[in-house]
Amino acid sequence: HVNVVPKDAIAADSPAYRVPRSSSSRLLQPRFLVVLLVCLVVSAVASLVAQALLFLINLVTNISFFGTLSIKFMDPAKSNIGVGLFFLPCLGGLITGLIARYGKVPAIRGHGIPEAMVRILFFKSEISARVLVAKPLSAAFVIGTGGPFGAEGPIIATGSALGSLLAQYLHVTAHERKIILVSGAASGMSYIFNAPLASVLISIELLLFEFKPHSLIPVALSAYSAALIRTALYPVGGAGHQTGVFFDVGSIDTPRNDALVFYLFLGAVIGLCAVFASKTVFFVESLFRKLEGKIHWMWFPVIGAIVVGAVGYAYPRTLGVGYENITDFAKGGMSADRTLLIAGMKFISWSVSLGSGTSGGTLAPLFTIGSGVAVWVASVFQTWFPGADIHSNLAAAVGMAAMFTGAARAPLTSIAFVLETTNQMSAGLALCGACFVSYLISIYFMQFSIMTEAIYRNTNGKGVPSGYTYDYADVLEVQDIMTEKVEVVRLNDTLLSLKARFATDSKLGTLSPHKKCYPLVDDEQRLFGVLRLVDILNWAHEAEKPTLPDQGKAGSSIAVTVPQTELRLCDFLSRIQPPVVAYAQSTLREASQQLVQHGVTILPILESVASRKCVGVLSSKDLLLAIREEQEDQEVKQRVRKFKSRRSSWDSKRWNATEGGDRHTVASDS
């Protein structure tokens, strides 16, 4: 029998450690380059699909309003079909309902972005192949027959479906599939508006739900690639925009300080309008939900289209995308009252139609409504203060950005989008102030944005990310929270002593022997494994038999007769599996991945990569304590420093001087 295990034998028999996998060099791995290449391929295809969708919308518009087979853009407001303006939107709503019901793709209902968010958050970025065909087709019929929507939402949804579908045929993780999906969405938007920066920002604020290099780089390069493709196809300004900008609002001069104060106020006004518009859509949606037991939801888009047709018949400028309205608002192409009227009518047709569940985007109508209201407010202030540096074109730009910020809660996207599509960088300061004031108003008065309210309702209250913070799991190291004072068992411990020790251990309580674990170390704290209490007790029971496990051959035994008191844990090394470990410098994320991947309850912590010394353990309880510490940082209030006034400081010095003088006097008297 063995009384003491020699150090050489320990080194020879010590198991290999199962160490955590570091993620510090993940971006340098070849797999990242493969995902990037796939994203660029998706970008190229998504750009062509986006252009095809624009052509399809123009084709349906020209057939419906002008009776011509052409893919050239024509404004529906210039049509002279008379009463047909009332019936055409109903036709588009009916086609959408039929496609959604009989094509078994109800996901095409809505404005695109929330549907993509749902698939990312709750379905591992998997989108049905039917959406790739049904979404652009339904959007083309809705917008082409006069629906008051933009093409950006359907294009984002189509690009998302394209990226997701391609990724589903590849051997990728759910996270990589999300990156490919978002790359398709960003590419479609970048191609349509020639706004790659805004496309990247909207991906970060509404789709990616993270800000990490391995996801940001593929999305950004995909958006850049789509913009290059657009520039190659349309060298001047893009499809139908020969001025070089998407929204031609004219030249904007840098505003004076007094005007900047007005634009802050304007941001607050537009923020309230965004809250009102969003809640109106929520209210209309609730009304249609009440009709579900009486009327099939397939007919809801037709009901909403009746309002669109009625408003469009009276005010044809509310039909279709309406980008021309924004240019006219900014350049003073119509009176202020007329501007407010068109914006108000656009709001009515858009809110009812969107609430009915039809297919279309929100960015274009929100821009039209916001710019119209902002120009009207600016004209009122120009009347009251003739000398103020207030201009309708800057007011229109501020209204566009602040309206989308308040409704979608994407301030960075809104600022970048207006700057890129107007090419007026001098408006940046006014846009920044107005958008964040609108953002403040939106957060104060609304629990959810227009993008997330339906998600919360349709997923039974599941949470939707609304901000970005650093993750404690990526910042804290294991040595910051591990338990250092650990109860261990040693190689030279006898089974009899361990059996007696655990029989009187009051710390075990009601804990199952299958869950209680102990690190196995030698006298120098070098780790050899992790033993469950049930295994130790079983070995103690086996030790009573006249056999002893053969340390040299796993699973074999040798027939010997030794006293139970002389059997030690070192005699059972062949039965010990390689321990799952982490290092003191490992992050909590790496350690938690070890716990989950291997299904262990405790994780021995080694001093360093080069050392086998066990310096502590990490358990799920320690991880919960780290979460509580993070919560306390956000909720617990404490004053680290205290203010000291001059008077209190002088009183303190005088008291010290007086006290010292009294002591000196007493000493002298004595």
CSV table of C-alpha atoms in Angstrom, one decimal, residues 214-369:
chain,number,residue,atom,x,y,z
A,214,HIS,CA,-17.0,41.6,-34.7
A,215,SER,CA,-20.6,42.6,-35.5
A,216,LEU,CA,-20.1,46.3,-36.3
A,217,ILE,CA,-17.4,45.8,-39.0
A,218,PRO,CA,-19.3,43.5,-41.3
A,219,VAL,CA,-22.4,45.6,-41.1
A,220,ALA,CA,-20.5,48.9,-41.7
A,221,LEU,CA,-18.6,47.5,-44.7
A,222,SER,CA,-21.8,46.0,-46.1
A,223,ALA,CA,-23.5,49.4,-45.9
A,224,TYR,CA,-20.5,51.0,-47.5
A,225,SER,CA,-20.5,48.4,-50.3
A,226,ALA,CA,-24.2,49.1,-51.0
A,227,ALA,CA,-23.5,52.9,-51.2
A,228,LEU,CA,-20.6,52.2,-53.7
A,229,ILE,CA,-23.0,50.1,-55.9
A,230,ARG,CA,-25.5,52.9,-55.9
A,231,THR,CA,-22.9,55.5,-56.8
A,232,ALA,CA,-21.7,53.3,-59.6
A,233,LEU,CA,-25.3,52.9,-61.0
A,234,TYR,CA,-26.3,56.6,-60.4
A,235,PRO,CA,-23.1,58.7,-60.5
A,236,VAL,CA,-24.9,62.1,-59.9
A,237,GLY,CA,-27.5,61.8,-57.2
A,238,GLY,CA,-29.1,58.5,-57.4
A,239,ALA,CA,-32.4,57.2,-58.8
A,240,GLY,CA,-34.3,60.3,-59.9
A,241,HIS,CA,-32.2,62.7,-57.7
A,242,GLN,CA,-30.0,64.5,-60.1
A,243,THR,CA,-29.1,67.3,-57.6
A,244,GLY,CA,-26.7,65.0,-55.7
A,245,VAL,CA,-28.8,64.8,-52.5
A,246,PHE,CA,-31.9,62.8,-51.6
A,247,PHE,CA,-33.8,65.7,-50.0
A,248,ASP,CA,-33.1,69.0,-51.6
A,249,VAL,CA,-33.8,71.6,-48.9
A,250,GLY,CA,-31.5,74.3,-50.2
A,251,SER,CA,-28.5,75.8,-48.6
A,252,ILE,CA,-28.5,76.1,-44.8
A,253,ASP,CA,-26.4,78.6,-43.0
A,254,THR,CA,-25.0,78.1,-39.5
A,255,PRO,CA,-27.7,79.4,-37.1
A,256,ARG,CA,-27.0,82.1,-34.5
A,257,ASN,CA,-27.3,81.3,-30.8
A,258,ASP,CA,-30.8,82.8,-30.5
A,259,ALA,CA,-32.0,80.5,-33.3
A,260,LEU,CA,-30.4,77.5,-31.6
A,261,VAL,CA,-32.6,78.2,-28.6
A,262,PHE,CA,-35.7,78.1,-30.9
A,263,TYR,CA,-34.6,74.8,-32.4
A,264,LEU,CA,-34.4,73.3,-28.9
A,265,PHE,CA,-38.0,74.5,-28.4
A,266,LEU,CA,-38.9,73.1,-31.8
A,267,GLY,CA,-37.4,69.7,-30.9
A,268,ALA,CA,-39.7,69.6,-27.8
A,269,VAL,CA,-42.8,70.5,-29.9
A,270,ILE,CA,-41.9,67.8,-32.5
A,271,GLY,CA,-41.2,65.4,-29.7
A,272,LEU,CA,-44.7,65.9,-28.3
A,273,CYS,CA,-46.1,65.4,-31.8
A,274,ALA,CA,-44.1,62.1,-32.1
A,275,VAL,CA,-45.6,60.9,-28.8
A,276,PHE,CA,-49.1,61.8,-30.0
A,277,ALA,CA,-48.5,60.2,-33.4
A,278,SER,CA,-47.2,57.0,-31.8
A,279,LYS,CA,-50.0,56.7,-29.3
A,280,THR,CA,-52.5,57.3,-32.0
A,281,VAL,CA,-51.2,54.4,-33.9
A,282,PHE,CA,-51.3,52.3,-30.8
A,283,PHE,CA,-54.9,53.3,-30.3
A,284,VAL,CA,-55.9,52.5,-33.8
A,285,GLU,CA,-54.2,49.1,-33.5
A,286,SER,CA,-56.3,48.4,-30.4
A,287,LEU,CA,-59.5,49.3,-32.2
A,288,PHE,CA,-58.7,46.8,-35.0
A,289,ARG,CA,-57.8,44.1,-32.5
A,290,LYS,CA,-61.3,44.5,-31.1
A,291,LEU,CA,-62.7,43.7,-34.5
A,292,GLU,CA,-60.8,40.4,-34.8
A,293,GLY,CA,-63.7,38.3,-33.5
A,294,LYS,CA,-66.1,39.9,-35.9
A,295,ILE,CA,-64.1,40.5,-39.1
A,296,HIS,CA,-61.1,38.5,-40.3
A,297,TRP,CA,-57.9,40.4,-40.1
A,298,MET,CA,-57.4,40.0,-43.9
A,299,TRP,CA,-59.9,42.8,-44.4
A,300,PHE,CA,-58.3,45.2,-42.0
A,301,PRO,CA,-55.9,46.7,-44.6
A,302,VAL,CA,-59.0,47.3,-46.8
A,303,ILE,CA,-60.7,49.2,-44.0
A,304,GLY,CA,-57.6,51.3,-43.4
A,305,ALA,CA,-57.3,52.0,-47.1
A,306,ILE,CA,-60.8,53.5,-47.2
A,307,VAL,CA,-59.5,56.3,-45.1
A,308,VAL,CA,-56.4,56.6,-47.2
A,309,GLY,CA,-58.6,56.8,-50.4
A,310,ALA,CA,-60.9,59.4,-48.8
A,311,VAL,CA,-58.1,61.6,-47.7
A,312,GLY,CA,-56.2,61.1,-51.0
A,313,TYR,CA,-59.2,62.0,-53.0
A,314,ALA,CA,-59.5,65.3,-51.1
A,315,TYR,CA,-55.8,65.9,-50.8
A,316,PRO,CA,-53.8,64.0,-53.5
A,317,ARG,CA,-50.5,65.1,-52.1
A,318,THR,CA,-50.9,62.6,-49.2
A,319,LEU,CA,-50.8,59.7,-51.6
A,320,GLY,CA,-47.7,57.6,-52.1
A,321,VAL,CA,-44.2,58.2,-50.6
A,322,GLY,CA,-44.4,62.0,-50.7
A,323,TYR,CA,-40.7,62.9,-50.7
A,324,GLU,CA,-41.6,65.9,-52.9
A,325,ASN,CA,-43.7,67.4,-50.1
A,326,ILE,CA,-40.6,67.6,-47.9
A,327,THR,CA,-38.7,69.6,-50.5
A,328,ASP,CA,-41.7,71.9,-51.1
A,329,PHE,CA,-42.1,72.4,-47.3
A,330,ALA,CA,-38.4,73.3,-46.9
A,331,LYS,CA,-38.2,75.7,-49.9
A,332,GLY,CA,-41.5,77.5,-49.2
A,333,GLY,CA,-43.3,75.9,-52.1
A,334,MET,CA,-46.6,76.3,-50.3
A,335,SER,CA,-48.0,78.5,-47.6
A,336,ALA,CA,-47.5,77.6,-43.9
A,337,ASP,CA,-51.2,76.8,-43.4
A,338,ARG,CA,-51.2,74.6,-46.4
A,339,THR,CA,-48.1,72.9,-45.2
A,340,LEU,CA,-49.7,72.1,-41.8
A,341,LEU,CA,-52.9,70.9,-43.6
A,342,ILE,CA,-51.0,68.5,-45.8
A,343,ALA,CA,-49.0,67.2,-42.8
A,344,GLY,CA,-52.2,66.7,-40.8
A,345,MET,CA,-53.9,64.8,-43.6
A,346,LYS,CA,-50.8,62.7,-44.1
A,347,PHE,CA,-50.9,61.8,-40.4
A,348,ILE,CA,-54.5,60.7,-40.5
A,349,SER,CA,-54.1,58.5,-43.5
A,350,TRP,CA,-50.8,57.0,-42.3
A,351,SER,CA,-51.9,56.3,-38.7
A,352,VAL,CA,-55.1,54.6,-39.7
A,353,SER,CA,-53.5,52.6,-42.5
A,354,LEU,CA,-50.5,51.5,-40.4
A,355,GLY,CA,-52.8,50.7,-37.4
A,356,SER,CA,-54.8,48.4,-39.7
A,357,GLY,CA,-51.8,46.2,-40.3
A,358,THR,CA,-50.9,46.9,-43.9
A,359,SER,CA,-47.4,46.7,-45.3
A,360,GLY,CA,-45.3,49.9,-45.5
A,361,GLY,CA,-42.6,52.0,-43.9
A,362,THR,CA,-42.8,54.7,-41.3
A,363,LEU,CA,-39.7,56.8,-42.0
A,364,ALA,CA,-41.1,58.7,-45.0
A,365,PRO,CA,-44.5,59.7,-43.5
A,366,LEU,CA,-42.8,60.6,-40.2
A,367,PHE,CA,-40.4,62.9,-42.1
A,368,THR,CA,-43.3,64.5,-44.0
A,369,ILE,CA,-45.4,65.1,-40.8
